[in-house]
């Protein structure tokens, strides 16, 4: 078994590996290409020239790395392949200055907000590999045929109060990114890192989009969808100054209407909270639960690629 860097020619084989190895994920074949939109570390494990495992990682900050994807073919599990892939990735990240690695999604491009509890072998791997368990986060499903997506009355009400609701376009890219980067809407720490890039990544892309609320021509709320997977809603946020007016729900329903028009019957809200709000308003139900993990990295390591 040989560990080497991911190459462009590996794309189709790695996509097939992900599709077969991640049965809970209908868009798994698209994951490698999506994650590699940004510069990161891609590794594959080969046996007799056949790719039997892959690990992808990236930098979250100067001193923190992220394990973004880990898949090993079913027939080659429990042979130490995952451990060798992850150890090599840890070494590469440490060589780049990371003192810690996390498994919790690295916006704007990520697959999950942690490790799905139903992927038992993955949970066992991280528990046995020195990773510390952190928060539990969830995704919720929304049946788009079970709720009304008509927002016309809400949009009229909001417009009368000075809030314009419309679809975002490429012309909004700079203003949306600047607003989210400034962090004025979520004191004291500002909007979560990566949201600005994640929001604008939805613009001008097939099966993705974003809807905005504007006050005096400036963004005060947004909801994006399809950034990493067509059926996923998020991120979304509303400025504190205009909360409790139904803006966020109006924007979400507009996104859901777009998704339903694309043939999506069930949408998924990623990394969601507060749970009761979405359960009450959208009949959303918890579908997937994820544990987040982290581990300190040693500074003096070798590359590890054979």
XYZ file of N, CA, C and O in Angstrom, residues 24-27 31 110-113 116 137-144 223-227 229-235 252 256 259 264-272 278 282 284-290:
204
model
N -24.697 7.390 3.063
C -25.678 8.345 3.576
C -25.683 9.652 2.793
O -26.527 10.515 3.043
N -24.754 9.785 1.850
C -24.544 11.063 1.173
C -24.811 10.952 -0.325
O -23.976 10.437 -1.071
N -25.965 11.442 -0.787
C -26.322 11.288 -2.203
C -25.414 12.047 -3.165
O -25.366 11.723 -4.348
N -24.693 13.057 -2.669
C -23.818 13.842 -3.542
C -22.342 13.562 -3.265
O -21.474 14.373 -3.587
N -17.935 15.446 -3.701
C -17.211 16.018 -2.568
C -15.755 16.366 -2.870
O -15.303 17.467 -2.528
N -17.090 22.762 2.703
C -17.037 21.647 3.642
C -18.177 20.680 3.342
O -19.179 21.039 2.716
N -17.995 19.446 3.798
C -18.982 18.399 3.565
C -19.943 18.283 4.739
O -21.157 18.277 4.577
N -19.392 18.162 5.939
C -20.201 18.001 7.148
C -19.670 18.925 8.239
O -18.507 19.333 8.207
N -20.485 19.210 9.251
C -20.003 19.989 10.397
C -19.335 19.131 11.464
O -19.136 19.576 12.588
N -20.540 12.163 11.166
C -21.896 11.636 11.317
C -21.884 10.430 12.253
O -21.108 9.490 12.068
N -23.496 18.644 16.846
C -24.305 19.551 16.037
C -25.191 18.718 15.120
O -24.911 17.540 14.870
N -26.262 19.329 14.627
C -27.231 18.562 13.850
C -27.600 19.279 12.558
O -27.474 20.498 12.438
N -28.068 18.479 11.593
C -28.735 18.971 10.392
C -30.201 18.566 10.480
O -30.529 17.504 11.017
N -31.077 19.414 9.934
C -32.509 19.131 9.963
C -33.053 19.065 8.540
O -32.621 19.818 7.660
N -34.006 18.166 8.325
C -34.682 18.025 7.040
C -35.965 18.846 7.018
O -36.666 18.944 8.034
N -36.282 19.389 5.846
C -37.542 20.099 5.635
C -38.209 19.520 4.395
O -37.630 19.541 3.301
N -39.416 18.992 4.568
C -40.207 18.466 3.455
C -40.817 19.653 2.716
O -41.714 20.327 3.233
N -40.349 19.928 1.517
C -40.764 21.128 0.800
C -42.195 21.050 0.282
O -42.769 22.078 -0.101
N -29.812 34.652 3.049
C -29.914 33.199 3.157
C -29.387 32.619 1.856
O -29.835 33.008 0.774
N -28.421 31.706 1.960
C -27.816 31.074 0.786
C -28.173 29.596 0.753
O -28.537 29.005 1.772
N -28.058 29.003 -0.422
C -28.289 27.564 -0.556
C -27.408 27.017 -1.672
O -26.950 27.753 -2.547
N -27.154 25.704 -1.598
C -26.447 25.034 -2.674
C -24.966 25.336 -2.768
O -24.347 25.029 -3.785
N -24.372 25.921 -1.729
C -22.953 26.282 -1.808
C -22.094 25.043 -2.021
O -21.211 25.020 -2.875
N -23.683 21.572 -1.535
C -24.564 20.501 -1.977
C -25.904 21.132 -2.345
O -26.391 22.008 -1.620
N -26.534 20.701 -3.444
C -27.742 21.380 -3.927
C -28.888 21.434 -2.924
O -29.673 22.392 -2.935
N -29.006 20.435 -2.045
C -30.159 20.378 -1.144
C -29.918 21.064 0.195
O -30.814 21.092 1.045
N -28.726 21.631 0.394
C -28.377 22.228 1.683
C -28.732 23.714 1.712
O -28.422 24.469 0.795
N -29.386 24.128 2.804
C -29.653 25.540 3.081
C -28.619 26.041 4.078
O -28.316 25.375 5.065
N -28.098 27.241 3.828
C -27.164 27.858 4.750
C -25.875 28.232 4.035
O -25.572 27.690 2.962
N -25.178 29.222 4.633
C -25.504 29.898 5.887
C -26.595 30.941 5.703
O -26.966 31.289 4.587
N -35.581 32.235 3.785
C -35.470 30.779 3.686
C -36.507 30.207 2.738
O -36.206 29.344 1.906
N -36.082 27.898 -0.498
C -36.759 26.608 -0.637
C -37.562 26.545 -1.932
O -37.631 25.497 -2.585
N -35.224 25.698 -4.641
C -34.827 24.291 -4.589
C -35.947 23.380 -5.086
O -35.698 22.424 -5.821
N -35.963 19.337 -6.018
C -35.572 18.851 -4.694
C -36.813 18.773 -3.813
O -37.521 19.765 -3.628
N -37.083 17.598 -3.264
C -38.281 17.400 -2.448
C -38.016 17.636 -0.969
O -38.903 18.082 -0.234
N -36.810 17.312 -0.522
C -36.449 17.472 0.887
C -35.149 18.260 0.965
O -34.126 17.838 0.420
N -35.193 19.402 1.634
C -34.001 20.225 1.829
C -33.425 19.948 3.209
O -34.116 19.450 4.103
N -32.159 20.278 3.370
C -31.469 20.009 4.631
C -30.822 21.296 5.135
O -30.101 21.965 4.394
N -31.112 21.652 6.382
C -30.502 22.822 7.006
C -29.247 22.355 7.721
O -29.305 21.511 8.613
N -28.113 22.921 7.354
C -26.842 22.472 7.908
C -26.465 23.262 9.151
O -26.677 24.475 9.216
N -25.896 22.526 10.146
C -25.311 23.177 11.329
C -26.356 24.082 11.976
O -26.131 25.258 12.244
N -27.532 23.531 12.276
C -28.717 24.341 12.524
C -28.935 24.669 14.002
O -28.561 23.912 14.890
N -37.023 26.168 13.891
C -37.209 25.521 12.596
C -38.205 24.367 12.680
O -38.909 24.078 11.716
N -41.160 25.368 10.248
C -40.968 24.659 8.981
C -41.229 23.158 9.080
O -41.013 22.432 8.113
N -39.456 21.134 10.519
C -38.156 20.494 10.315
C -37.931 19.410 11.360
O -38.373 19.527 12.507
N -37.229 18.362 10.946
C -36.928 17.242 11.829
C -35.436 16.937 11.777
O -34.821 16.988 10.710
N -34.873 16.610 12.926
C -33.457 16.262 12.968
C -33.229 14.994 12.150
O -33.900 13.984 12.353
N -32.286 15.065 11.223
C -31.978 13.911 10.383
C -30.582 13.373 10.646
O -30.378 12.169 10.701
N -29.600 14.273 10.789
C -28.224 13.830 10.958
C -27.606 14.530 12.165
O -27.833 15.723 12.389
N -26.833 13.766 12.928
C -26.128 14.296 14.094
C -24.630 14.069 13.905
O -24.214 13.021 13.395
N -23.836 15.041 14.336
C -22.396 14.989 14.116
C -21.650 15.314 15.407
O -22.018 16.253 16.121
